[in-house]
Coordinates of C-alpha atoms in Angstrom, one line a residue:
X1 CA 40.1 -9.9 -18.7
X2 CA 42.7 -12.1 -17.3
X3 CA 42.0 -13.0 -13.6
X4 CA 44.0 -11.2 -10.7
X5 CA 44.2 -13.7 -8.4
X6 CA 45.8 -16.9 -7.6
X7 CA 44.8 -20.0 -8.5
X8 CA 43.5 -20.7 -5.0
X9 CA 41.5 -17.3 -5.5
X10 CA 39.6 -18.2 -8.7
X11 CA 38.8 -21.8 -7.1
X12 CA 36.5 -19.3 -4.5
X13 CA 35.8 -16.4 -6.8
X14 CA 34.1 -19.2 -8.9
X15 CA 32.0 -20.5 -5.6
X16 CA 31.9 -17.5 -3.7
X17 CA 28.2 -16.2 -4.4
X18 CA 26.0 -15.7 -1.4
X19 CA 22.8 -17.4 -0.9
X20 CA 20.0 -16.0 -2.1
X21 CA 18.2 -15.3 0.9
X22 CA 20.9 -12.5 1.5
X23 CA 20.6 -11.1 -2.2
X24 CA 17.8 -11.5 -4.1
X25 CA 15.3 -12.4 -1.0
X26 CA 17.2 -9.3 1.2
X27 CA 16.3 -7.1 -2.2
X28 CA 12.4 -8.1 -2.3
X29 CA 11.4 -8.9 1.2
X30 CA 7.7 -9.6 2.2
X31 CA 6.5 -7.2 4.1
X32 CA 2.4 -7.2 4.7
X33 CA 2.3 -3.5 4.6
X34 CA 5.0 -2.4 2.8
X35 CA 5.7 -4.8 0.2
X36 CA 3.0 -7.5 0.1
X37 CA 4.1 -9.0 -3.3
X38 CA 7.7 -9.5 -1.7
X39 CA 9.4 -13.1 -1.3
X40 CA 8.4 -15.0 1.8
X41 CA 12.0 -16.8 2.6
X42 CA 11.0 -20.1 5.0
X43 CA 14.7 -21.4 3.4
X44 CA 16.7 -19.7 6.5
X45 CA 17.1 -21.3 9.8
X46 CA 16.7 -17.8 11.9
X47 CA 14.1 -18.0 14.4
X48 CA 12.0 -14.7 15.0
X49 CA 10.1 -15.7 17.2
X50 CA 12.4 -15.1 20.2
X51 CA 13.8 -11.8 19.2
X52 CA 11.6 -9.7 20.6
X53 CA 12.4 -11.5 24.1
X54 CA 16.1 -11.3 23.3
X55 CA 16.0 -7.4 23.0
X56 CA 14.0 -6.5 25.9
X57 CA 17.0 -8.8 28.1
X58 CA 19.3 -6.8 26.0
X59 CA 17.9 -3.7 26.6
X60 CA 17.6 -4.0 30.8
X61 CA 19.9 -6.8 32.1
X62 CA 23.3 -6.6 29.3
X63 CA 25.6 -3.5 30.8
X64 CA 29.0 -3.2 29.0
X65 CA 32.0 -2.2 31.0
X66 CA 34.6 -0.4 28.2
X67 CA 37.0 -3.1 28.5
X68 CA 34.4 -4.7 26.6
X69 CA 35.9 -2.6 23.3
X70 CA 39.5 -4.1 23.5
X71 CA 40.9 -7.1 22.5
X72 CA 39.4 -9.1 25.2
X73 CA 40.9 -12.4 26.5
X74 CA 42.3 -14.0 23.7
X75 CA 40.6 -15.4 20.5
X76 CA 39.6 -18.3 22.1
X77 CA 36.3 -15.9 23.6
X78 CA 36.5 -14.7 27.4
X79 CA 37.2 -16.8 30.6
X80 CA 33.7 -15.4 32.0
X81 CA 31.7 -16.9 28.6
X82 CA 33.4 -20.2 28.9
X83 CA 33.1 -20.8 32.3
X84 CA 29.1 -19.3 31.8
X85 CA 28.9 -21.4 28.5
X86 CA 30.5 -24.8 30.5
X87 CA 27.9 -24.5 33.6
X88 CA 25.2 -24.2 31.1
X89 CA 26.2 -27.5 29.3
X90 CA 26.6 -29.1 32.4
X91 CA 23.1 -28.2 33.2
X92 CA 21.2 -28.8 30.4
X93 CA 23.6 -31.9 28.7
X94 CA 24.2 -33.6 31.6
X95 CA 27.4 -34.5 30.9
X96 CA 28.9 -38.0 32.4
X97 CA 32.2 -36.3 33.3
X98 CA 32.2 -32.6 34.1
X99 CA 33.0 -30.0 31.6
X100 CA 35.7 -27.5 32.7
X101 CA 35.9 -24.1 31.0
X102 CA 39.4 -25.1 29.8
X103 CA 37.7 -27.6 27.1
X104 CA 35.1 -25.2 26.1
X105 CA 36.7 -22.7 23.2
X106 CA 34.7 -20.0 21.0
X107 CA 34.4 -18.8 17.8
X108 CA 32.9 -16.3 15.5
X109 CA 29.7 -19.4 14.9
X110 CA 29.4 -22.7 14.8
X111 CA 30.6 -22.3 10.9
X112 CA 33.8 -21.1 11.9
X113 CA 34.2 -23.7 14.4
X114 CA 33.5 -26.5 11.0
X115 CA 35.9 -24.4 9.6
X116 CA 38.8 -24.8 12.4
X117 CA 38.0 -28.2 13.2
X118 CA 37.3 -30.0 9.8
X119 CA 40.9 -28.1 9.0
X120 CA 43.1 -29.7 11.8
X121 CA 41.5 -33.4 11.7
X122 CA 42.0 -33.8 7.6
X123 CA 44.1 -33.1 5.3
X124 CA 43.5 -32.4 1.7
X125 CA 42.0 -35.3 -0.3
X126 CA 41.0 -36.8 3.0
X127 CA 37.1 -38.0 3.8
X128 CA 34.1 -36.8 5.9
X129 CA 31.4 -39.0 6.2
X130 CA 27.7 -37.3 6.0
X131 CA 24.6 -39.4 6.1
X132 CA 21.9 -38.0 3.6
X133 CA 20.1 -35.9 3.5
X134 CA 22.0 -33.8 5.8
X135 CA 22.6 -29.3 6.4
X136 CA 23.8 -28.2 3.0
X137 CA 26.5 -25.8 3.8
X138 CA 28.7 -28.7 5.8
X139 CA 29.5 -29.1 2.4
X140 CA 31.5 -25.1 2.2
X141 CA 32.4 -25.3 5.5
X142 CA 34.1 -28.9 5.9
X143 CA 35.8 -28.3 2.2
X144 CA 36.4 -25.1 1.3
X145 CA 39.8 -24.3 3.2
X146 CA 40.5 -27.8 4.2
X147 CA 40.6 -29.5 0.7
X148 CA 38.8 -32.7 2.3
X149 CA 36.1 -34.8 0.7
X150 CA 32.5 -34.8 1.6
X151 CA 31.6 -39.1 1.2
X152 CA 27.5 -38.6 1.4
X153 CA 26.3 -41.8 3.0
X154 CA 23.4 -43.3 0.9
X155 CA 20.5 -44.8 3.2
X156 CA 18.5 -46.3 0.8
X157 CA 15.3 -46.4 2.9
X158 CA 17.2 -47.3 6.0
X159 CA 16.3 -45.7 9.0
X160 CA 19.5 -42.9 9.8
X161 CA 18.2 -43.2 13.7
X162 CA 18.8 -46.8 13.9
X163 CA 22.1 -48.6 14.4
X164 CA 21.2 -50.3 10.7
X165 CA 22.8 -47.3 9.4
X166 CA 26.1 -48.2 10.9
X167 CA 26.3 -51.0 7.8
X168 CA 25.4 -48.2 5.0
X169 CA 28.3 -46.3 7.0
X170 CA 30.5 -48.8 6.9
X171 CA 30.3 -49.6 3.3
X172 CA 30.8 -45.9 2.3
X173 CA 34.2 -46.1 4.2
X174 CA 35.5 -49.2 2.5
X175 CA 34.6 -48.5 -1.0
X176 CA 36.2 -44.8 -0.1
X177 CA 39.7 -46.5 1.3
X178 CA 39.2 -48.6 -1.5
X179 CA 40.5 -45.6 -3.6
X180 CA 43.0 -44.6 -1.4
X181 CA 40.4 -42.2 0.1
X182 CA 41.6 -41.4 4.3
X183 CA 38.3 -41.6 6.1
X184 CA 39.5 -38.9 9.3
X185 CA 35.9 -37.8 10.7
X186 CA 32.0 -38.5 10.8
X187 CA 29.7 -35.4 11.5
X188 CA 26.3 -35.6 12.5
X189 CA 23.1 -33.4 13.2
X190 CA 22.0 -33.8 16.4
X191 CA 19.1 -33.0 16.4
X192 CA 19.3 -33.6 12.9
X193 CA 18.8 -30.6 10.4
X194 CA 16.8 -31.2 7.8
X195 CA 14.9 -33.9 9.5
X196 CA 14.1 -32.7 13.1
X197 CA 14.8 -35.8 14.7
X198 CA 16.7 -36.6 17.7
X199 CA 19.2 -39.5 17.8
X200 CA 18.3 -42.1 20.3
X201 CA 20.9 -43.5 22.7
X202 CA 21.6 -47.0 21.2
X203 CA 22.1 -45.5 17.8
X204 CA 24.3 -42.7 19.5
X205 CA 26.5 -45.8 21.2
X206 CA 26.4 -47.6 17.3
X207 CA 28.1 -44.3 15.8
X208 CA 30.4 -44.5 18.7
X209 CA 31.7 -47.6 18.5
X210 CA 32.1 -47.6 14.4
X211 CA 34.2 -44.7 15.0
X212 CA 36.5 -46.0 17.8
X213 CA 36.4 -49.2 15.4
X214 CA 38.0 -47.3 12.3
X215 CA 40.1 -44.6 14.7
X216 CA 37.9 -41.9 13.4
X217 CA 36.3 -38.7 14.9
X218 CA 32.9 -38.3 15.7
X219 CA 31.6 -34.8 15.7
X220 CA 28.2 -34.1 17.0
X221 CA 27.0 -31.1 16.3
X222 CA 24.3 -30.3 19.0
X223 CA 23.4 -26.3 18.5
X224 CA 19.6 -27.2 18.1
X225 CA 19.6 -29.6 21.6
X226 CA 17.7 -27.7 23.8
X227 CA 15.3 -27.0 20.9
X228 CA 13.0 -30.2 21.5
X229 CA 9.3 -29.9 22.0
X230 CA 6.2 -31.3 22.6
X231 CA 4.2 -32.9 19.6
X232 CA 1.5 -35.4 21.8
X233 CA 3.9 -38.2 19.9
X234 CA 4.8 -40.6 22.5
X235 CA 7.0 -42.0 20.8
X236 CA 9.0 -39.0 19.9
X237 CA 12.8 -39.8 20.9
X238 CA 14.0 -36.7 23.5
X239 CA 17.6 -35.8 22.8
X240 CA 21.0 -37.6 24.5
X241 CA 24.1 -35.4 24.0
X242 CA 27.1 -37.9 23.4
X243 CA 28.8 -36.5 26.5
X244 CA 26.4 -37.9 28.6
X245 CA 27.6 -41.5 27.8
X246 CA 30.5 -42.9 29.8
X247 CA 33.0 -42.9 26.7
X248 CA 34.7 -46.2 28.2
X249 CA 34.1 -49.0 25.7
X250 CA 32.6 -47.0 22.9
X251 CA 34.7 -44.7 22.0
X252 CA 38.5 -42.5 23.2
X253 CA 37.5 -39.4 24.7
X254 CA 40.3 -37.7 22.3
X255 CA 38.6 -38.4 18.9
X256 CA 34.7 -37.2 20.5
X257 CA 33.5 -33.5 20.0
X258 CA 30.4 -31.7 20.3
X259 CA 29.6 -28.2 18.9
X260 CA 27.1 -25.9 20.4
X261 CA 26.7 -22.2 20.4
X262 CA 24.1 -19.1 20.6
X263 CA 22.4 -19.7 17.4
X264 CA 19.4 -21.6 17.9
X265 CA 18.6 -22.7 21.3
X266 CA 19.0 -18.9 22.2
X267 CA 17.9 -17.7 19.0
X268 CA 20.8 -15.2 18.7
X269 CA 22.3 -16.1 15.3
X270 CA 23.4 -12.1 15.3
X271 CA 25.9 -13.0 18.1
X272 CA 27.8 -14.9 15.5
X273 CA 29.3 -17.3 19.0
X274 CA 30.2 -20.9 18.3
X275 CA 31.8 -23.0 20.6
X276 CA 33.7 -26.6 20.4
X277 CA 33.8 -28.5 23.3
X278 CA 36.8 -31.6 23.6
X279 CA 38.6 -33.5 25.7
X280 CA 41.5 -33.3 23.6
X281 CA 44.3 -31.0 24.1
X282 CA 46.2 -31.5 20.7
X283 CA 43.1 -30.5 19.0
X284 CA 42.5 -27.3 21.5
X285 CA 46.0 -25.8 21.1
X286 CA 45.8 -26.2 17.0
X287 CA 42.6 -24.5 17.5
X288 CA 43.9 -21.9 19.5
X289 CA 46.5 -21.5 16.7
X290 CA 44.3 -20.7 14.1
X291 CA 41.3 -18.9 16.2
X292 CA 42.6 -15.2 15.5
X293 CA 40.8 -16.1 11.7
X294 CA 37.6 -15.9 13.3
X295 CA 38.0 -13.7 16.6
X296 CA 35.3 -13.7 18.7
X297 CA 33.5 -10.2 19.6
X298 CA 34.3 -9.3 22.8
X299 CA 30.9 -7.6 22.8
X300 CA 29.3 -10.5 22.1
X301 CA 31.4 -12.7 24.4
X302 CA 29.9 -10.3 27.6
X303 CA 26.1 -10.6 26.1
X304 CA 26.1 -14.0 26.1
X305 CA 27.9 -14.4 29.6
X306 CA 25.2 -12.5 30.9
X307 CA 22.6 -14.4 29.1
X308 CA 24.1 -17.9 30.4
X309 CA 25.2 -16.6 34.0
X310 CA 21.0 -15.3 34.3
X311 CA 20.0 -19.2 35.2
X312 CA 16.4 -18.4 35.8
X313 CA 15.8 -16.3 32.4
X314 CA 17.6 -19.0 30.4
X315 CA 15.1 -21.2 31.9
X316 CA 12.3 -18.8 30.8
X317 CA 13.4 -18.3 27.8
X318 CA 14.0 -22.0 26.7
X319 CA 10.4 -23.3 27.9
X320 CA 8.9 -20.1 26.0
X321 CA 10.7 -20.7 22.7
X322 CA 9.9 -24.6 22.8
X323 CA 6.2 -24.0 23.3
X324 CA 6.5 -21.5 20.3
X325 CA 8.2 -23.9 18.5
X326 CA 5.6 -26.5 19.4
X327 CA 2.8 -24.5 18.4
X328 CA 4.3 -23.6 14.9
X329 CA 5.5 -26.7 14.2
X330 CA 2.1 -28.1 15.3
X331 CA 0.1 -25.4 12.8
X332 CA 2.5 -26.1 9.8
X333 CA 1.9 -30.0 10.5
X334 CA -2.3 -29.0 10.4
X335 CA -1.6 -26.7 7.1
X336 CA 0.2 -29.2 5.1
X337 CA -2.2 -32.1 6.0
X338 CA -5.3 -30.3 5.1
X339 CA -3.3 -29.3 1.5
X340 CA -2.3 -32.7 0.7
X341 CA 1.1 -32.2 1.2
X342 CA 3.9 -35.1 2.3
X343 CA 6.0 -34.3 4.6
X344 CA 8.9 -36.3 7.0
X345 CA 7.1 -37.5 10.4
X346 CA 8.7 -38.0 13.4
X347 CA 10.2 -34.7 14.0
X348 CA 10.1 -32.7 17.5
X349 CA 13.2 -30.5 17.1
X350 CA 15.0 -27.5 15.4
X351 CA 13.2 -25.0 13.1
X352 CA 12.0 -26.9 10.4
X353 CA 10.1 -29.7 8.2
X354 CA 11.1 -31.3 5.4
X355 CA 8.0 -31.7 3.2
X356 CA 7.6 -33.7 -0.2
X357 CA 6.7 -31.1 -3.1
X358 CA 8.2 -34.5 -5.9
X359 CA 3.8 -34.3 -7.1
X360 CA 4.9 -31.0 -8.5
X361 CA 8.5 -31.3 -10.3
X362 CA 8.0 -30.2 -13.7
X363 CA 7.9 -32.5 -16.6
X364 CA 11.5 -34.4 -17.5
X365 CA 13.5 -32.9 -20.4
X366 CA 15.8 -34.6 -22.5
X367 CA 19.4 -35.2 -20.7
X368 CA 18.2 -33.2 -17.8
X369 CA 18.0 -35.0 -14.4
X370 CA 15.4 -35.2 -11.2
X371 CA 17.7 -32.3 -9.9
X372 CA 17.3 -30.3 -12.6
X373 CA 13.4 -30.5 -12.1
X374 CA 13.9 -29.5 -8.2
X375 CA 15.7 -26.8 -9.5
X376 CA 13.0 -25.7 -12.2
X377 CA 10.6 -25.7 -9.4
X378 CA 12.5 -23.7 -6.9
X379 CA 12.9 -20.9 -9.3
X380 CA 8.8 -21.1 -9.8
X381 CA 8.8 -21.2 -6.7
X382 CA 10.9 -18.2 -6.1
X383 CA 8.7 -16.3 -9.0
X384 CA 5.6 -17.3 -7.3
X385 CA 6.8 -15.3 -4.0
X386 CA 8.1 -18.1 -1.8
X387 CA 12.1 -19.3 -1.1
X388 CA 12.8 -22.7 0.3
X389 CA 15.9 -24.4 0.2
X390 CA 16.1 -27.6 -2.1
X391 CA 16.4 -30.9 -1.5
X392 CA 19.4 -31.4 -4.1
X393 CA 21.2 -29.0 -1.3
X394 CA 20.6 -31.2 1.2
X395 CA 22.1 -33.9 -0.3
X396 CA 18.8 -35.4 -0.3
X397 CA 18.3 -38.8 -2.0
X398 CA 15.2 -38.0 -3.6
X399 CA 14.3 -34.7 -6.2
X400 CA 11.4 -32.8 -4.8
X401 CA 11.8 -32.6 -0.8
X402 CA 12.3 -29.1 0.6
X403 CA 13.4 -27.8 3.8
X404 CA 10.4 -25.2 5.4
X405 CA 11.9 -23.1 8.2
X406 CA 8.4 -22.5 10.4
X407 CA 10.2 -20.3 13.1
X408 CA 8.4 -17.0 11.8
X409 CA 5.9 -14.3 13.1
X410 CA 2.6 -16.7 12.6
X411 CA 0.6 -13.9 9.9
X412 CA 3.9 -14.7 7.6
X413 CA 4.2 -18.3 8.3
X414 CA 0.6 -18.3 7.3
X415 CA 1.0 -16.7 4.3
X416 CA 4.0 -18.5 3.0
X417 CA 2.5 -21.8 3.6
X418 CA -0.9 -20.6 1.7
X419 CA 1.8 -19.6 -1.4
X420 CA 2.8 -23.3 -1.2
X421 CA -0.3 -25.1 -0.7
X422 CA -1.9 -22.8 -3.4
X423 CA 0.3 -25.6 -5.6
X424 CA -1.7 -28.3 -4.7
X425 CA -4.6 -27.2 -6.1
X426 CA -2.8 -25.4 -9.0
X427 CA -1.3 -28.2 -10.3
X428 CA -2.1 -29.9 -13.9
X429 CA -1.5 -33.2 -15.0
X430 CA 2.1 -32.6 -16.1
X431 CA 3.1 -30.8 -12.5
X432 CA 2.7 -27.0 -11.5
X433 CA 0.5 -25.2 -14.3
X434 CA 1.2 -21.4 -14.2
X435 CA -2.0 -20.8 -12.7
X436 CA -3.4 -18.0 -10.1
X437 CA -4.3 -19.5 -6.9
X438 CA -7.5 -18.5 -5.6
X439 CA -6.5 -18.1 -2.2
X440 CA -3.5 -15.5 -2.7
X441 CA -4.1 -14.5 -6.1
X442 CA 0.1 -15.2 -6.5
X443 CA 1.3 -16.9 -9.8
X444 CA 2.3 -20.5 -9.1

């Protein structure tokens, strides 16, 4: 049948599938009761642990006046939330000048806010510098509407938390101008997802200054800053936000923006609140332009004012979740070392590890490549019970590294991570046999 839509239609209809946690993980959930065969999905950055605390506020602290079921204030979110969401910032961040409400705007998430932003600072055919590996989906949300180019940075075993990087940076712009490629924007993780790290200050001030050197923006997306915990490594780096540097020198105000939102340091991805905070007004009113595409709930907008406005529970509640985090994090750390099992060191942020499963890639096949083996053994995986995001979605550099999400009810986290290591001891000399694993009788 001939398509019905537009050319720009098909370009989506032909991308548009969700991930599979939300169809075929959402169809065949684990559930130890219920469905104890189901899939186990560590691929999802959601964080259970906290929800339980985030009801009971909910429940007893949120009451919703009826105004609350209009329009609101605009589609920018309320004037309470963004004066509730700037004092917050300018507790936690510690921002070198002040952030007024004026330069905090909201969205429906922090994708929405890629969205807006990546679409006013590019035009189509322009670049985005990534360093890899990097999150997956800044790939759909920094390209889909915009028409950019995502230019993945290669760092070819230099260290991404150094200033070093700057050079592997540099020569991804050149060789990208060098085909008439416009370089508009750099986005970073920070805290970085899939890594867990924290950028320090002298490599924050390096990414800076390369940008203010090439008249690009820096965008530092910050949702998972206040998600940094305790690991007993001293030399863990603790996180910086860019707005605590004094921007004289390194880099104009006008081309620096951070994104933050409810997501992850709160836990309340079911808010759906992003926020972009800048200094520039060009970009603000363009935003404000567009912003009716992704509206705000007003509901939402009053939950999270109360949330932010209750000082001492947001204190509560952010100690709480980072010794939860600290504590999983800690036990998937103990679980992977007793199973053999690589994984990325240095971590003490966000949700996640990124562990080495390349011992258990799948034999090569003739004209298929290393991702085509990460993607044979994510669909065993899958089979065998367990989803975990890939590597290859990463942008990762290397087949065989996976994302594990840790930030789950510790009996499923414990199970999940038995499903994997149950592959270590599985395996045969040409990668992952399909074997039962004596400890969860699953087929790996």
């Amino acid at each position: 049948m001939a398509s019905t839509l537009s050319e720009r239609g098909r370009k989506y209809a032909s991308v548009g599938e969700e991930d599979l946690e939300f169809t075929v993980v959402r169809d065949n959930r684990y559930d130890a009761t219920k469905n104890p065969s189901g899939i186990i999905s560590l691929g999802t950055a959601d964080n259970f642990l906290m929800h339980a605390e985030l009801a009971d506020f909910v429940h007893h602290k949120v009451a919703i006046d009826h105004h609350a079921f209009g329009y609101g204030q605009g589609s920018r979110g309320s004037i309470r939330v963004r004066k509730a969401m700037a004092d917050h910032l300018n507790r936690y961040f510690q921002p070198h000048t002040p952030i007024p409400a004026e330069h905090v705007v909201f969205s429906a998430g922090v994708t929405a806010i890629n969205d807006l932003v990546a679409w006013n600072l590019t035009d189509a055919g322009d670049g985005i510098l990534l360093g890899m590996p990097v999150y997956g989906d800044f790939q759909k949300d920094l390209t889909a509407r915009s028409g950019a180019e995502i230019l993945y940075v290669p760092m070819q075993g230099v260290d991404p938390f150094s200033p070093a990087a700057i050079e592997k940076y540099e020569a991804s712009l050149q060789k990208a101008e060098s085909r008439g490629v416009h370089v508009r924007a750099l986005w970073l993780c920070h805290p970085h997802n899939p890594l867990g790290q924290c950028y320090p200050p002298e490599a924050l001030q390096a990414y800076m200054r390369f940008c203010h050197k090439h008249g690009i923006h820096l965008i530092s997306d910050e949702i998972y800053g206040l998600c940094v915990f305790d690991t007993g490594d001293s030399a863990a780096i603790p996180f910086t936000s860019v707005l605590s540097f004094d921007p004289a020198g390194l880099i104009d105000p006008n081309y620096l923006h951070v994104f933050y939102g409810m997501s992850k340091d709160f836990g309340a991805a079911g808010l759906r609140l992003g926020c972009l905070v800048t200094r520039n007004d060009e970009l603000l009113r363009a935003f404000g332009a567009l912003s009716q595409f992704a509206w705000p709930s007003h509901l939402s907008c009053e939950t999270a004012a109360t949330m932010l406005e209750d000082v001492e529970w947001t204190s509560w509640l952010l100690h709480l979740s980072q010794q939860r985090l600290g504590e999983n994090h800690g036990f998937v750390r103990q679980v992977l070392d007793d199973a053999g099992i690589r994984y990325h060191h240095g971590g003490n942020a966000g949700y996640f590890l990124w562990i080495d499963l390349s011992p258990y890639l799948p034999p090569a096949t003739t004209g298929a490549g290393p991702m085509m083996q990460e993607r044979v053994l994510a669909q065993r995986l899958l089979d065998a019970g367990i989803y975990l995001a890939t590597g290859e979605k990463f942008a990762s550099e290397e087949a065989g590294w996976f994302r594990v999400v840790f930030t789950h009810e510790k009996a499923t986290l414990e199970e999940g991570l038995r499903r994997i290591a149950g592959m270590q001891r599985s395996r045969g000399e040409s990668g992952i046999g399909s074997t039962k694993s004596h400890d969860t009788g699953v087929e790996i």
